[in-house]
Amino acid sequence: MKRIGLRDQRNAEAFGEENAERLLDGRVAVVGSGSLGQLVMGSLAGLGVRGMYSVDDAVVLGNELEPLVLEKEKNASKVEVIGRSVRKINEDAELKISCGRFQEWQIRSYSPQVVVDASNDPMKKLRCFDYCVDYRVPFISGSTDRYKGRMVVFRPFSRLVDPGLRSRMIRSGFFFKNELTLDAYVGKEQSGVPSGVVAGLIVDQVKRVLLNEERGDIFEEINYNLYSRKRFGRNDSIVNCFSDYSKYTAVVVGAGALGNFVGMQLALLGWGKVLIYDDDRIEAHNRNRQMMFHSGNEGEMKSRVLSERMRAINANVAVEGYEKRFVLGDGFSGADLVFSCVDTARTRYEISKQALQDEVPVVDGGTTARNGRISIFVPGETSCLNCQNNFKEMADRREKAEQKRLREGGCLYAERSVVVPNIIIGSAMVGEGLKIVYSGKQKGILEGNFFYESTRKDRPFYLGPRIKLGTEECICLD
Ligand SMILES: [Zn+2]
């Protein structure tokens, strides 16, 4: 029996059929029902992981702005509401949900392949830690607050550590326990942007475990921090970037994989007005990474469904979905910020030119199955996006190659994208947007490109070459 359906086709193309089946059979425990836990579960469902166990005693308050709390029924069990959203993302998900206080035996009876604690609660993290040490199961601990987040991976089976030393280290557990409980996040509210980035990191890590690709040291830490100049420092160096977003207007070009997460994040932040351009309809194979599109939405317009979902997250956001492709001449005047979430170099070039004309800043994102990139344009502060990335040249070259392929009877190349780089880059794009619209001192806009490369040993983010500052040399408008 063929087990990979249309929905998971892109996962199979990106990782191979056998690996996609391993993902289907995955069993993951997720502790914590805040924004981070919700985005971990939603992304796992997108990746095709069916077996999930979730436990929490929280109830819906009715006024929360959280990604998978789409039914705001007061006092309903939160894990059940989240579970219903997860089943809309992946109708084949096999969820085991416990509404109640987390106990170690519950995890034990589920026997997961990996445990994720996405709460900001050190007591829960300690119980997960104890279970993972006893059963030699990898433990991924994550926490977030308003502007930063951290993922810590603990591999009790790591072969890189001398066995005698390892058992002594684990038995004493002192160092690891302190590092894994993430005490700095106790009592903090988990907000969307850092939760999206950290959820992506966590799910990439879970994927490695399920595909037996998990290598590395016994203990590993990765940070995302909007108050750090390079965005992945543990310590803060920039003071602020928050303001009242209800006064801003954003244009989102493209409602696909990146547009889904950009739209979700803008709704969570309570952005004033959002205009979405997309002329495409939802297809089954989009749904492995486009979490805002649910079972049954196939065939509907992407811009319309994304707008609807954003209103369900936050009824105060004014969203307008245009069922058309953005073209040069549509104009960005009146917008404070543009998010470029498109998949062709030609449209990127047109967005770049329009933004240069209208003097509107742009956050541009691009992803493949394992990697992602963000570039920013701020009028008067950075060179234009075309000067940074040569989109015009790239578009000319690619279109020539595509015409050749079509002449020779081939078909157009479709990028095999999956959820992980898209939730990381889409969320971080909105993070960069916050930096750009913040008008105070020390806003610290990105001074280079932001990258995610899943296959690099030192993984997630590094800064590419510094953006050419100043616009004197730019002739892109001539
Ligand atoms: Zn230029």
CSV table of C-alpha atoms and ligand atoms in Angstrom, one decimal:
chain,number,residue,atom,x,y,z
A,1,MET,CA,0.0,0.0,0.0
A,2,LYS,CA,1.3,3.4,-0.9
A,3,ARG,CA,1.4,5.4,2.3
A,4,ILE,CA,2.6,8.8,1.1
A,5,GLY,CA,-0.4,10.8,-0.1
A,6,LEU,CA,-0.5,14.0,-2.1
A,7,ARG,CA,-0.2,16.0,1.1
A,8,ASP,CA,3.2,14.5,2.0
A,9,GLN,CA,4.5,14.3,-1.5
A,10,ARG,CA,7.0,17.2,-1.2
A,11,ASN,CA,8.4,15.7,2.1
A,12,ALA,CA,9.0,12.5,0.2
A,13,GLU,CA,10.7,14.3,-2.7
A,14,ALA,CA,12.9,16.3,-0.4
A,15,PHE,CA,14.0,13.5,1.9
A,16,GLY,CA,13.2,10.3,0.0
A,17,GLU,CA,10.2,8.0,0.3
A,18,GLU,CA,11.7,5.8,2.9
A,19,ASN,CA,12.5,8.7,5.1
A,20,ALA,CA,9.1,10.2,4.6
A,21,GLU,CA,7.6,7.0,5.9
A,22,ARG,CA,9.9,7.1,9.0
A,23,LEU,CA,8.4,10.6,9.6
A,24,LEU,CA,4.9,9.2,9.3
A,25,ASP,CA,5.7,6.6,11.9
A,26,GLY,CA,7.3,9.1,14.3
A,27,ARG,CA,6.2,9.2,17.9
A,28,VAL,CA,7.0,12.5,19.6
A,29,ALA,CA,6.0,13.8,23.1
A,30,VAL,CA,5.4,17.6,23.3
A,31,VAL,CA,5.0,19.1,26.7
A,32,GLY,CA,3.7,22.7,27.0
A,33,SER,CA,0.7,24.3,25.3
A,34,GLY,CA,1.9,27.9,24.8
A,35,SER,CA,2.8,29.4,21.4
A,36,LEU,CA,6.0,27.4,21.1
A,37,GLY,CA,4.4,24.1,21.8
A,38,GLN,CA,1.6,24.9,19.4
A,39,LEU,CA,4.0,25.8,16.6
A,40,VAL,CA,6.1,22.6,17.3
A,41,MET,CA,3.0,20.5,17.0
A,42,GLY,CA,1.7,22.3,13.9
A,43,SER,CA,5.1,22.0,12.1
A,44,LEU,CA,5.5,18.3,13.0
A,45,ALA,CA,2.0,17.8,11.5
A,46,GLY,CA,3.2,19.7,8.4
A,47,LEU,CA,6.3,17.5,8.2
A,48,GLY,CA,4.0,14.4,8.1
A,49,VAL,CA,4.8,13.2,11.7
A,50,ARG,CA,1.6,11.5,12.8
A,51,GLY,CA,2.3,10.2,16.3
A,52,MET,CA,2.2,13.0,18.9
A,53,TYR,CA,1.5,13.0,22.6
A,54,SER,CA,0.6,16.2,24.3
A,55,VAL,CA,-0.3,16.9,27.9
A,56,ASP,CA,-1.2,20.1,29.7
A,57,ASP,CA,-3.8,21.4,32.2
A,58,ALA,CA,-4.1,24.9,30.8
A,59,VAL,CA,-7.5,26.2,29.6
A,60,VAL,CA,-8.4,28.7,26.9
A,61,LEU,CA,-8.8,32.3,28.3
A,62,GLY,CA,-10.7,33.6,25.3
A,63,ASN,CA,-8.5,36.7,24.7
A,64,GLU,CA,-5.2,35.0,23.9
A,65,LEU,CA,-3.4,35.6,20.6
A,66,GLU,CA,-1.9,32.3,19.8
A,67,PRO,CA,-1.3,30.5,16.5
A,68,LEU,CA,-3.4,27.4,17.0
A,69,VAL,CA,-6.0,28.7,19.3
A,70,LEU,CA,-8.6,29.4,16.6
A,71,GLU,CA,-11.6,28.6,18.7
A,72,LYS,CA,-11.7,31.1,21.6
A,73,GLU,CA,-14.1,29.2,23.8
A,74,LYS,CA,-13.5,30.2,27.4
A,75,ASN,CA,-12.4,27.5,29.8
A,76,ALA,CA,-12.1,24.8,27.1
A,77,SER,CA,-9.1,22.5,27.5
A,78,LYS,CA,-6.3,24.1,25.6
A,79,VAL,CA,-4.6,20.9,24.4
A,80,GLU,CA,-7.9,19.7,22.9
A,81,VAL,CA,-8.4,23.0,21.0
A,82,ILE,CA,-4.8,22.8,19.8
A,83,GLY,CA,-5.4,19.1,18.9
A,84,ARG,CA,-8.4,20.1,16.7
A,85,SER,CA,-6.2,22.6,14.8
A,86,VAL,CA,-3.4,20.1,14.4
A,87,ARG,CA,-5.9,17.6,12.8
A,88,LYS,CA,-6.9,20.3,10.4
A,89,ILE,CA,-3.3,20.7,9.4
A,90,ASN,CA,-2.8,17.0,9.0
A,91,GLU,CA,-6.0,14.9,9.0
A,92,ASP,CA,-3.9,11.7,9.4
A,93,ALA,CA,-2.3,12.9,12.7
A,94,GLU,CA,-2.7,10.3,15.5
A,95,LEU,CA,-2.8,12.4,18.6
A,96,LYS,CA,-2.9,11.3,22.1
A,97,ILE,CA,-4.0,14.1,24.3
A,98,SER,CA,-4.1,14.4,28.1
A,99,CYS,CA,-5.8,17.3,29.7
A,100,GLY,CA,-4.3,17.4,33.1
A,101,ARG,CA,-1.1,17.9,35.0
A,102,PHE,CA,2.0,16.4,33.4
A,103,GLN,CA,3.3,13.3,35.1
A,104,GLU,CA,6.4,11.3,34.1
A,105,TRP,CA,4.5,8.0,33.8
A,106,GLN,CA,2.3,9.4,31.0
A,107,ILE,CA,5.3,9.9,28.8
A,108,ARG,CA,6.6,6.5,29.8
A,109,SER,CA,3.4,4.8,28.8
A,110,TYR,CA,3.6,6.5,25.4
A,111,SER,CA,7.3,5.6,24.9
A,112,PRO,CA,8.2,8.4,22.4
A,113,GLN,CA,11.3,8.4,20.3
A,114,VAL,CA,12.1,12.0,21.4
A,115,VAL,CA,10.7,14.3,24.1
A,116,VAL,CA,10.2,18.0,23.4
A,117,ASP,CA,9.5,20.3,26.4
A,118,ALA,CA,8.3,23.6,24.9
A,119,SER,CA,7.0,25.1,28.2
A,120,ASN,CA,8.6,27.8,30.3
A,121,ASP,CA,8.3,25.6,33.4
A,122,PRO,CA,11.5,24.2,34.9
A,123,MET,CA,9.6,21.6,36.9
A,124,LYS,CA,8.2,20.1,33.7
A,125,LYS,CA,11.6,20.2,32.1
A,126,LEU,CA,13.2,18.4,35.0
A,127,ARG,CA,10.6,15.6,34.8
A,128,CYS,CA,11.3,15.3,31.0
A,129,PHE,CA,15.0,15.2,31.7
A,130,ASP,CA,14.7,12.4,34.3
A,131,TYR,CA,12.7,10.3,31.8
A,132,CYS,CA,15.1,10.9,29.0
A,133,VAL,CA,18.1,10.0,31.1
A,134,ASP,CA,16.4,6.8,32.4
A,135,TYR,CA,15.3,5.7,28.9
A,136,ARG,CA,18.3,7.2,26.9
A,137,VAL,CA,15.9,9.2,24.7
A,138,PRO,CA,16.9,12.5,23.3
A,139,PHE,CA,15.5,15.5,25.0
A,140,ILE,CA,14.9,18.9,23.3
A,141,SER,CA,14.2,21.7,25.7
A,142,GLY,CA,12.9,25.0,24.3
A,143,SER,CA,11.6,28.3,25.8
A,144,THR,CA,10.8,31.7,24.4
A,145,ASP,CA,9.7,35.1,25.6
A,146,ARG,CA,8.8,38.3,23.8
A,147,TYR,CA,12.0,38.8,21.8
A,148,LYS,CA,14.2,35.8,22.2
A,149,GLY,CA,14.3,32.1,22.6
A,150,ARG,CA,16.6,29.1,23.1
A,151,MET,CA,16.7,25.5,22.2
A,152,VAL,CA,18.9,23.1,24.1
A,153,VAL,CA,19.5,19.5,22.9
A,154,PHE,CA,20.5,16.8,25.3
A,155,ARG,CA,21.7,13.5,23.8
A,156,PRO,CA,22.1,11.0,26.6
A,157,PHE,CA,23.4,8.4,24.1
A,158,SER,CA,26.1,10.6,22.5
A,159,ARG,CA,29.0,8.4,21.5
A,160,LEU,CA,31.3,11.4,21.4
A,161,VAL,CA,31.5,11.3,25.2
A,162,ASP,CA,33.5,8.7,27.0
A,163,PRO,CA,31.0,6.2,28.6
A,164,GLY,CA,32.4,6.4,32.1
A,165,LEU,CA,32.5,10.2,32.0
A,166,ARG,CA,29.0,10.3,30.5
A,167,SER,CA,27.4,8.2,33.2
A,168,ARG,CA,29.1,10.3,35.9
A,169,MET,CA,28.0,13.5,34.2
A,170,ILE,CA,24.4,12.2,33.8
A,171,ARG,CA,24.2,10.8,37.3
A,172,SER,CA,25.3,14.1,38.8
A,173,GLY,CA,23.3,15.8,36.2
A,174,PHE,CA,24.1,19.2,37.7
A,175,PHE,CA,25.4,21.1,34.8
A,176,PHE,CA,22.8,19.7,32.3
A,177,LYS,CA,19.9,20.3,34.6
A,178,ASN,CA,20.7,23.9,35.1
A,179,GLU,CA,21.2,24.4,31.4
A,180,LEU,CA,18.1,22.5,30.4
A,181,THR,CA,15.6,24.1,32.7
A,182,LEU,CA,16.0,27.6,31.0
A,183,ASP,CA,15.2,29.4,34.3
A,184,ALA,CA,15.5,32.8,32.6
A,185,TYR,CA,12.2,32.2,30.9
A,186,VAL,CA,10.1,31.3,33.9
A,187,GLY,CA,6.8,33.2,33.9
A,188,LYS,CA,7.5,34.9,30.6
A,189,GLU,CA,4.9,35.1,27.9
A,190,GLN,CA,5.8,33.2,24.7
A,191,SER,CA,5.4,35.5,21.7
A,192,GLY,CA,5.1,34.5,18.0
A,193,VAL,CA,8.3,35.6,16.3
A,194,PRO,CA,10.8,33.8,18.6
A,195,SER,CA,8.4,30.9,19.0
A,196,GLY,CA,8.3,30.4,15.3
A,197,VAL,CA,12.0,30.4,14.9
A,198,VAL,CA,12.7,28.1,17.9
A,199,ALA,CA,9.9,25.8,16.8
A,200,GLY,CA,11.5,25.4,13.4
A,201,LEU,CA,14.9,24.6,15.1
A,202,ILE,CA,13.2,22.1,17.3
A,203,VAL,CA,11.3,20.3,14.5
A,204,ASP,CA,14.5,20.2,12.4
A,205,GLN,CA,16.1,18.5,15.4
A,206,VAL,CA,13.2,16.1,15.9
A,207,LYS,CA,13.5,15.2,12.2
A,208,ARG,CA,17.1,14.2,12.6
A,209,VAL,CA,16.2,11.9,15.5
A,210,LEU,CA,13.4,10.2,13.5
A,211,LEU,CA,15.6,9.8,10.5
A,212,ASN,CA,18.5,8.4,12.5
A,213,GLU,CA,20.7,11.4,11.4
A,214,GLU,CA,21.2,12.6,15.0
A,215,ARG,CA,24.9,13.2,15.6
A,216,GLY,CA,26.6,15.6,17.8
A,217,ASP,CA,27.7,16.4,21.3
A,218,ILE,CA,25.9,15.4,24.5
A,219,PHE,CA,24.7,18.9,24.9
A,220,GLU,CA,24.0,21.7,22.4
A,221,GLU,CA,22.5,25.2,22.6
A,222,ILE,CA,21.1,27.5,19.9
A,223,ASN,CA,19.8,31.0,20.5
A,224,TYR,CA,17.6,33.4,18.6
A,225,ASN,CA,17.6,36.9,20.0
A,226,LEU,CA,16.1,40.0,18.4
A,227,TYR,CA,18.1,42.1,20.8
A,228,SER,CA,21.4,40.7,19.6
A,229,ARG,CA,23.1,42.4,16.6
A,230,LYS,CA,23.7,39.1,14.9
A,231,ARG,CA,20.3,37.6,16.0
A,232,PHE,CA,21.8,34.5,17.5
A,233,GLY,CA,23.8,35.8,20.5
A,234,ARG,CA,22.7,34.7,23.9
A,235,ASN,CA,23.3,38.1,25.4
A,236,ASP,CA,21.3,41.3,24.6
A,237,SER,CA,23.2,44.2,23.0
A,238,ILE,CA,20.3,46.3,21.5
A,239,VAL,CA,17.8,47.8,23.9
A,240,ASN,CA,14.5,47.8,22.2
A,241,CYS,CA,12.5,47.3,19.1
A,242,PHE,CA,8.9,47.1,20.1
A,243,SER,CA,6.1,49.6,19.4
A,244,ASP,CA,2.4,49.7,18.7
A,245,TYR,CA,1.9,47.9,15.5
A,246,SER,CA,-1.8,48.7,15.1
A,247,LYS,CA,-0.8,51.9,13.3
A,248,TYR,CA,1.2,50.2,10.5
A,249,THR,CA,0.3,48.9,7.1
A,250,ALA,CA,2.1,45.9,5.5
A,251,VAL,CA,2.0,44.4,2.0
A,252,VAL,CA,2.6,40.7,1.8
A,253,VAL,CA,3.4,39.6,-1.7
A,254,GLY,CA,2.8,35.8,-2.0
A,255,ALA,CA,0.6,33.8,0.3
A,256,GLY,CA,2.5,30.5,-0.1
A,257,ALA,CA,5.0,28.9,2.3
A,258,LEU,CA,6.7,32.1,3.5
A,259,GLY,CA,3.5,34.2,3.2
A,260,ASN,CA,1.7,31.7,5.5
A,261,PHE,CA,4.1,32.3,8.4
A,262,VAL,CA,4.5,36.1,7.7
A,263,GLY,CA,0.7,36.5,7.8
A,264,MET,CA,0.4,34.4,10.9
A,265,GLN,CA,3.1,36.5,12.7
A,266,LEU,CA,1.5,39.8,11.7
A,267,ALA,CA,-1.9,38.6,13.0
A,268,LEU,CA,-0.3,37.6,16.3
A,269,LEU,CA,1.4,41.0,16.7
A,270,GLY,CA,-1.9,42.8,16.0
A,271,TRP,CA,-0.6,44.6,12.9
A,272,GLY,CA,-3.0,47.4,11.8
A,273,LYS,CA,-3.6,46.6,8.1
A,274,VAL,CA,-2.3,43.8,5.9
A,275,LEU,CA,-2.7,43.6,2.1
A,276,ILE,CA,-2.0,40.2,0.6
A,277,TYR,CA,-1.3,39.5,-3.1
A,278,ASP,CA,-1.6,36.0,-4.6
A,279,ASP,CA,-3.3,34.6,-7.7
A,280,ASP,CA,-2.7,30.9,-6.8
A,281,ARG,CA,-5.1,28.2,-5.6
A,282,ILE,CA,-4.3,25.8,-2.7
A,283,GLU,CA,-3.1,22.4,-3.8
A,284,ALA,CA,-2.9,19.3,-1.6
A,285,HIS,CA,1.0,19.2,-1.8
A,286,ASN,CA,1.2,22.8,-0.5
A,287,ARG,CA,-0.2,21.7,2.8
A,288,ASN,CA,3.0,20.0,4.1
A,289,ARG,CA,4.4,23.5,4.8
A,290,GLN,CA,1.5,26.0,4.5
A,291,MET,CA,0.1,25.5,8.0
A,292,MET,CA,-2.6,28.1,7.6
A,293,PHE,CA,-4.3,26.0,4.9
A,294,HIS,CA,-6.4,23.2,6.3
A,295,SER,CA,-7.9,20.0,5.1
A,296,GLY,CA,-10.8,20.9,2.8
A,297,ASN,CA,-9.2,24.2,1.6
A,298,GLU,CA,-7.8,22.6,-1.6
A,299,GLY,CA,-8.9,24.5,-4.7
A,300,GLU,CA,-9.6,27.8,-2.8
A,301,MET,CA,-7.7,31.0,-3.3
A,302,LYS,CA,-4.5,31.3,-1.1
A,303,SER,CA,-4.9,35.0,-0.4
A,304,ARG,CA,-8.5,34.5,0.7
A,305,VAL,CA,-7.9,31.5,3.0
A,306,LEU,CA,-4.8,33.1,4.5
A,307,SER,CA,-6.8,36.3,5.3
A,308,GLU,CA,-9.6,34.3,6.9
A,309,ARG,CA,-7.1,32.4,9.1
A,310,MET,CA,-5.4,35.6,10.2
A,311,ARG,CA,-8.8,37.0,11.2
A,312,ALA,CA,-9.5,33.8,13.2
A,313,ILE,CA,-6.2,34.4,15.1
A,314,ASN,CA,-6.8,38.1,15.7
A,315,ALA,CA,-10.1,39.7,14.8
A,316,ASN,CA,-8.6,43.2,15.1
A,317,VAL,CA,-6.3,42.9,12.1
A,318,ALA,CA,-7.7,44.5,8.9
A,319,VAL,CA,-6.7,42.0,6.2
A,320,GLU,CA,-7.4,42.4,2.5
A,321,GLY,CA,-6.6,39.5,0.2
A,322,TYR,CA,-6.1,40.4,-3.5
A,323,GLU,CA,-6.6,37.5,-5.8
A,324,LYS,CA,-4.0,38.7,-8.3
A,325,ARG,CA,-0.3,38.4,-8.9
A,326,PHE,CA,1.7,41.5,-7.9
A,327,VAL,CA,3.2,43.3,-11.0
A,328,LEU,CA,5.4,46.4,-11.2
A,329,GLY,CA,3.1,49.3,-11.3
A,330,ASP,CA,0.7,48.0,-8.6
A,331,GLY,CA,2.5,50.3,-6.2
A,332,PHE,CA,3.5,50.2,-2.5
A,333,SER,CA,2.6,53.8,-1.6
A,334,GLY,CA,0.9,54.1,1.8
A,335,ALA,CA,2.6,50.9,3.0
A,336,ASP,CA,5.1,51.1,5.9
A,337,LEU,CA,6.7,47.8,5.0
A,338,VAL,CA,6.7,45.1,2.3
A,339,PHE,CA,7.3,41.4,2.8
A,340,SER,CA,8.5,39.7,-0.3
A,341,CYS,CA,7.4,36.0,-0.1
A,342,VAL,CA,7.6,35.0,-3.7
A,343,ASP,CA,9.3,32.2,-5.6
A,344,THR,CA,10.7,33.7,-8.7
A,345,ALA,CA,13.7,36.0,-9.2
A,346,ARG,CA,11.6,38.0,-11.7
A,347,THR,CA,8.9,39.0,-9.1
A,348,ARG,CA,11.7,39.7,-6.6
A,349,TYR,CA,13.2,42.1,-9.1
A,350,GLU,CA,9.9,43.8,-9.7
A,351,ILE,CA,9.3,44.2,-6.0
A,352,SER,CA,12.8,45.6,-5.6
A,353,LYS,CA,12.2,48.2,-8.3
A,354,GLN,CA,8.7,49.2,-7.0
A,355,ALA,CA,10.1,49.6,-3.5
A,356,LEU,CA,13.0,51.8,-4.8
A,357,GLN,CA,10.4,54.0,-6.7
A,358,ASP,CA,8.0,54.3,-3.7
A,359,GLU,CA,10.8,54.4,-1.1
A,360,VAL,CA,9.2,51.7,1.0
A,361,PRO,CA,11.4,49.2,3.0
A,362,VAL,CA,11.3,45.5,2.0
A,363,VAL,CA,12.1,42.2,3.9
A,364,ASP,CA,12.8,39.6,1.3
A,365,GLY,CA,12.9,35.9,2.1
A,366,GLY,CA,13.7,32.7,0.1
A,367,THR,CA,13.9,29.0,1.0
A,368,THR,CA,14.8,25.6,-0.3
A,369,ALA,CA,14.1,22.2,1.4
A,370,ARG,CA,16.9,22.8,3.9
A,371,ASN,CA,18.1,26.4,3.7
A,372,GLY,CA,16.8,29.9,3.8
A,373,ARG,CA,17.9,33.5,3.4
A,374,ILE,CA,16.6,37.0,4.4
A,375,SER,CA,17.7,40.2,2.8
A,376,ILE,CA,16.5,43.7,3.7
A,377,PHE,CA,16.1,47.0,1.9
A,378,VAL,CA,15.7,50.2,3.8
A,379,PRO,CA,15.6,53.4,1.7
A,380,GLY,CA,18.5,55.6,2.3
A,381,GLU,CA,20.2,53.1,4.6
A,382,THR,CA,21.0,50.0,2.4
A,383,SER,CA,21.6,49.4,-1.2
A,384,CYS,CA,18.6,48.0,-3.2
A,385,LEU,CA,17.7,44.3,-3.1
A,386,ASN,CA,18.7,44.0,-6.8
A,387,CYS,CA,22.2,45.5,-6.0
A,388,GLN,CA,22.5,43.0,-3.1
A,389,ASN,CA,21.3,39.8,-4.9
A,390,ASN,CA,21.4,40.4,-8.7
A,391,PHE,CA,17.8,39.3,-9.1
A,392,LYS,CA,17.5,40.7,-12.6
A,393,GLU,CA,20.5,38.7,-13.9
A,394,MET,CA,19.2,35.6,-12.0
A,395,ALA,CA,15.7,36.0,-13.6
A,396,ASP,CA,17.1,36.4,-17.1
A,397,ARG,CA,19.3,33.3,-16.7
A,398,ARG,CA,16.6,31.2,-15.2
A,399,GLU,CA,14.0,32.1,-17.7
A,400,LYS,CA,16.4,31.2,-20.6
A,401,ALA,CA,17.1,27.8,-19.0
A,402,GLU,CA,13.4,27.2,-18.4
A,403,GLN,CA,12.5,28.0,-22.0
A,404,LYS,CA,15.2,25.6,-23.1
A,405,ARG,CA,13.9,22.9,-20.9
A,406,LEU,CA,10.3,23.4,-22.2
A,407,ARG,CA,11.5,23.3,-25.8
A,408,GLU,CA,13.2,20.0,-25.1
A,409,GLY,CA,10.0,18.6,-23.7
A,410,GLY,CA,10.9,18.9,-20.0
A,411,CYS,CA,8.7,20.5,-17.3
A,412,LEU,CA,9.2,23.5,-15.1
A,413,TYR,CA,11.3,22.9,-12.0
A,414,ALA,CA,9.3,23.0,-8.8
A,415,GLU,CA,11.2,23.7,-5.5
A,416,ARG,CA,10.7,20.8,-3.1
A,417,SER,CA,10.0,22.9,0.0
A,418,VAL,CA,9.2,21.7,3.4
A,419,VAL,CA,8.0,23.3,6.6
A,420,VAL,CA,11.2,23.9,8.6
A,421,PRO,CA,13.1,26.6,6.7
A,422,ASN,CA,9.8,28.3,6.0
A,423,ILE,CA,8.6,28.7,9.6
A,424,ILE,CA,12.1,29.8,10.6
A,425,ILE,CA,12.6,32.3,7.8
A,426,GLY,CA,9.0,33.5,7.7
A,427,SER,CA,9.0,34.2,11.4
A,428,ALA,CA,12.5,35.8,11.4
A,429,MET,CA,11.3,38.0,8.4
A,430,VAL,CA,8.7,39.5,10.6
A,431,GLY,CA,11.3,40.0,13.3
A,432,GLU,CA,13.4,42.0,10.9
A,433,GLY,CA,10.3,44.0,10.0
A,434,LEU,CA,9.9,45.0,13.7
A,435,LYS,CA,13.5,46.3,13.6
A,436,ILE,CA,12.8,48.3,10.5
A,437,VAL,CA,9.6,50.0,11.6
A,438,TYR,CA,10.9,50.7,15.1
A,439,SER,CA,11.6,54.4,15.2
A,440,GLY,CA,13.6,54.7,18.4
A,441,LYS,CA,17.3,54.8,18.8
A,442,GLN,CA,19.5,51.6,18.7
A,443,LYS,CA,17.0,49.7,16.5
A,444,GLY,CA,19.9,47.7,15.1
A,445,ILE,CA,18.7,46.7,11.6
A,446,LEU,CA,20.4,43.7,10.1
A,447,GLU,CA,23.8,44.6,8.7
A,448,GLY,CA,24.1,41.6,6.4
A,449,ASN,CA,22.1,38.6,5.2
A,450,PHE,CA,20.4,36.2,7.6
A,451,PHE,CA,20.8,32.6,6.7
A,452,TYR,CA,19.6,29.2,7.9
A,453,GLU,CA,21.5,26.2,6.7
A,454,SER,CA,20.2,22.9,8.1
A,455,THR,CA,23.1,20.8,6.9
A,456,ARG,CA,25.9,22.9,8.2
A,457,LYS,CA,27.6,21.5,11.2
A,458,ASP,CA,27.5,24.7,13.1
A,459,ARG,CA,24.0,25.1,11.8
A,460,PRO,CA,21.6,27.8,12.0
A,461,PHE,CA,22.4,31.4,11.4
A,462,TYR,CA,25.3,33.4,10.2
A,463,LEU,CA,25.7,36.7,8.6
A,464,GLY,CA,26.8,36.9,5.0
A,465,PRO,CA,28.8,39.8,3.6
A,466,ARG,CA,27.9,43.2,5.0
A,467,ILE,CA,25.2,45.0,3.0
A,468,LYS,CA,26.5,47.7,0.8
A,469,LEU,CA,25.5,50.8,2.6
A,470,GLY,CA,24.3,53.9,0.7
A,471,THR,CA,22.6,54.0,-2.7
A,472,GLU,CA,25.0,56.2,-4.7
A,473,GLU,CA,26.0,53.4,-7.0
A,474,CYS,CA,22.5,52.0,-7.6
A,475,ILE,CA,21.4,52.4,-11.2
A,476,CYS,CA,18.4,50.0,-10.9
A,477,LEU,CA,15.9,52.7,-11.5
A,478,ASP,CA,17.5,54.0,-14.7
B,1,ZN,ZN,20.2,48.9,-7.0
